[in-house]
Coordinates of C-alpha atoms in Angstrom, one line a residue:
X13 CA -46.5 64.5 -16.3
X14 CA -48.6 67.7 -15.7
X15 CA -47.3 71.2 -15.0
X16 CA -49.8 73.7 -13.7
X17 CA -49.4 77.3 -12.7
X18 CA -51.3 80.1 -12.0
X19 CA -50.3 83.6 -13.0
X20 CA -52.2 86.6 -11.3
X21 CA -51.9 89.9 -12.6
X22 CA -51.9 92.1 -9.9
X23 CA -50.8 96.2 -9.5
X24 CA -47.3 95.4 -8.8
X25 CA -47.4 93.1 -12.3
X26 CA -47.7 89.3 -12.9
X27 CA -47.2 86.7 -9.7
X28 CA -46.9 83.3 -10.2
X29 CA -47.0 80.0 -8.4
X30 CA -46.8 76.3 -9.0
X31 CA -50.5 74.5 -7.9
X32 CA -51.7 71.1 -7.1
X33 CA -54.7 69.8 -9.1
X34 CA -55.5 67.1 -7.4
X35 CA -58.5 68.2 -5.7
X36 CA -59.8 69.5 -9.0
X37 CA -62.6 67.8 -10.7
X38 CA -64.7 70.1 -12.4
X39 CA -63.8 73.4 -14.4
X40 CA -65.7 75.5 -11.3
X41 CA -63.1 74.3 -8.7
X42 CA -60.6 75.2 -10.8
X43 CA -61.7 79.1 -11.1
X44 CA -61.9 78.9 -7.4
X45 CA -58.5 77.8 -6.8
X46 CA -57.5 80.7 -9.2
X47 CA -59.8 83.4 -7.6
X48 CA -58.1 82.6 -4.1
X49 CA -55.1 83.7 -5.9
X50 CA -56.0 87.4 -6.1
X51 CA -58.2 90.0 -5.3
X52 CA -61.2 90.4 -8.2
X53 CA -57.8 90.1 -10.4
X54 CA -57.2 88.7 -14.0
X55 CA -55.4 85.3 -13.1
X56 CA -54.4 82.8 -16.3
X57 CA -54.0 79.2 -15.2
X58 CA -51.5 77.1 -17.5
X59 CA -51.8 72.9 -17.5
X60 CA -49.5 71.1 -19.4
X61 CA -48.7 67.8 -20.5
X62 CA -45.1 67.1 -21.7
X63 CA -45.4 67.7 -25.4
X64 CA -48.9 66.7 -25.9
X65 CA -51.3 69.9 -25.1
X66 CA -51.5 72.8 -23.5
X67 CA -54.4 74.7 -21.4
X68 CA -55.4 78.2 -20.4
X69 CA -58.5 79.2 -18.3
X70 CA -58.6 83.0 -17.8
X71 CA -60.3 83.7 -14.5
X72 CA -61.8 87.7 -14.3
X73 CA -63.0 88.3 -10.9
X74 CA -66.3 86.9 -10.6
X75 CA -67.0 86.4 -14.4
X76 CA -67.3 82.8 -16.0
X77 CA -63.6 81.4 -17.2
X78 CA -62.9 81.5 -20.5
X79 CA -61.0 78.3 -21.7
X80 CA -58.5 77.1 -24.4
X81 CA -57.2 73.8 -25.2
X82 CA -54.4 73.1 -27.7
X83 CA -55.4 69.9 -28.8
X84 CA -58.4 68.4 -27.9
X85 CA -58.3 65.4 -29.2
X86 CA -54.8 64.7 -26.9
X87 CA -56.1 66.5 -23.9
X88 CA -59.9 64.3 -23.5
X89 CA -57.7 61.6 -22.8
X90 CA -56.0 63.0 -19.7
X91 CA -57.9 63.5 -16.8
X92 CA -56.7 67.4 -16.2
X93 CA -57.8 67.8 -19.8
X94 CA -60.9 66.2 -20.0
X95 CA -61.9 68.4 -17.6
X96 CA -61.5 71.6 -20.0
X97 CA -62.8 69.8 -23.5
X98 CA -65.5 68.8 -21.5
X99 CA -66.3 72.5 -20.7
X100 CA -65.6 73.8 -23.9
X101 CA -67.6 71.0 -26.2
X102 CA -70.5 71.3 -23.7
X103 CA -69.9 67.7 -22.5
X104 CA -72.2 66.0 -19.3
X105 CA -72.8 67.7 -16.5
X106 CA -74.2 66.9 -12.9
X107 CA -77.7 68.8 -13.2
X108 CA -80.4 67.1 -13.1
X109 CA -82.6 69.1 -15.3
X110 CA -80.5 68.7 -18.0
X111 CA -81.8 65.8 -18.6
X112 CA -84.9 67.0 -20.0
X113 CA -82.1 67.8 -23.0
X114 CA -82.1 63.7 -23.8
X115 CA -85.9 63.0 -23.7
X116 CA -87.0 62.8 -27.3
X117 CA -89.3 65.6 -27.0
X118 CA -88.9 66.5 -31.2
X119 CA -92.0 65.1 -32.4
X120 CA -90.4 62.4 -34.1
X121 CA -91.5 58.7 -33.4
X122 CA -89.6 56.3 -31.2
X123 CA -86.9 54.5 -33.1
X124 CA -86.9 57.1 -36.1
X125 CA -83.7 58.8 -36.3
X126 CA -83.4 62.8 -35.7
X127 CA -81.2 62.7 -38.2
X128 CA -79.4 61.1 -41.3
X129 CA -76.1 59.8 -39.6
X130 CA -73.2 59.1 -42.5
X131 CA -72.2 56.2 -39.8
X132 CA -68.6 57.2 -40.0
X133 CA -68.8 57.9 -36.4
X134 CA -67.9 61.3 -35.6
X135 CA -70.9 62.1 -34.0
X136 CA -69.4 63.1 -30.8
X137 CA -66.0 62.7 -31.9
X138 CA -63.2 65.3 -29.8
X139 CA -61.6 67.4 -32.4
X140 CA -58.0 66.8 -32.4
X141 CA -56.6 70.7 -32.9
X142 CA -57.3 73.8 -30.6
X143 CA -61.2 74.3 -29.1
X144 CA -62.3 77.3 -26.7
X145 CA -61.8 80.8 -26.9
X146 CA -58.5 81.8 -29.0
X147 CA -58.7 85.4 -28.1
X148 CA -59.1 84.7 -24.4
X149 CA -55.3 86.5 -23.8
X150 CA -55.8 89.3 -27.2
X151 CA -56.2 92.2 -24.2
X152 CA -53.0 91.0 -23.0
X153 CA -50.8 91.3 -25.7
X154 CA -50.9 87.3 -27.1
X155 CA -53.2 87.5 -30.4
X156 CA -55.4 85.3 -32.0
X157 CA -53.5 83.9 -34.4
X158 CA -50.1 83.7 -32.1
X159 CA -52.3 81.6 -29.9
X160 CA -53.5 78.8 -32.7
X161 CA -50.0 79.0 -34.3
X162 CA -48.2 77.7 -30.1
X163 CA -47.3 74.2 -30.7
X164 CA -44.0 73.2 -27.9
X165 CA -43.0 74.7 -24.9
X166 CA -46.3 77.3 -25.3
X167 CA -46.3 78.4 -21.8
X168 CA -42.9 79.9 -22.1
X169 CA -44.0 81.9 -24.8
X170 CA -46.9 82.9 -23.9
X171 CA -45.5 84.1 -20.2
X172 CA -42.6 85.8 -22.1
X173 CA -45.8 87.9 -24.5
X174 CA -47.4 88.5 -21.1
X175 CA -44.1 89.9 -19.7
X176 CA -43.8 87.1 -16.9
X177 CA -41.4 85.0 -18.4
X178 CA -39.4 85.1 -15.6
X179 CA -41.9 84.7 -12.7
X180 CA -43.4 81.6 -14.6
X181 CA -39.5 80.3 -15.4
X182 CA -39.0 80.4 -11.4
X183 CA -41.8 78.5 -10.3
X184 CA -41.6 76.0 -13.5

């Protein structure tokens, strides 16, 4: 079970509502949704499953989102979630000329290895603790270290550090 709101800061202070995600796909739609929430404004979108991880992508006007994801590892394996790790770790994406990125273009010969694999199979491997940007909220008042140290019911306290507790209680 997913929750997902979006707060927007706006000059009257934070407004929150509850969103669908299912016409989400990709990490771009979901800054759109968020943008159509405010004017150029700072808007924080919170996804949650149950217990298992949390999200944040901060939306700034037109600049890229920033993204955090509490557990990586838990959230590649939700569809809401993969969405984010995929962002963060720099997973596949749609255009066409990156694929220039898997041509063996490194002057090695075909079949020799790029390099010396252990073959425990990590290579690729989703970490399973927090990935993105930890200091995506420090300007707001939630730190670092207060971030990474969020385990259950996160988005409460982080809502209550962003002084909109209550607007995020009365939507949840």
């Amino acid at each position: 079970m997913y929750f997902a709101a979006l707060l927007a800061r706006t000059q009257d202070g934070w407004e929150a509502s509850d969103t669908e995600l299912d016409d989400v796909e990709t990490l771009s739609d979901l800054a759109d949704l968020a943008r159509e929430a405010t004017n150029d404004e700072t808007v924080v979108v919170f996804i949650e499953q149950e217990d298992a991880w949390f999200g944040l992508v901060r939306v700034d006007g037109e600049d890229d989102p920033r993204v955090y994801v509490s557990n990586a590892a838990a959230a590649a394996r939700s569809s809401y979630g993969e969405i984010l790790t995929k962002e963060v770790l720099g997973g596949e994406d749609d255009d066409p000329a990156g694929d220039l990125d898997a041509l063996d273009l490194d002057g090695t010969e075909e079949g020799e290895p790029e390099s010396a694999d252990d073959g425990d199979g990590s290579e690729g491997a989703v970490p399973a603790g927090p990935v993105g940007d930890s200091r995506l909220l420090e300007d707001l008042g939630v730190s670092e270290r207060e971030l990474l140290a969020l385990d259950t019911d996160a988005l409460a306290e982080i809502a209550d550090a962003l002084g909109a507790g209550e607007v995020l209680e009365a939507v949840r």
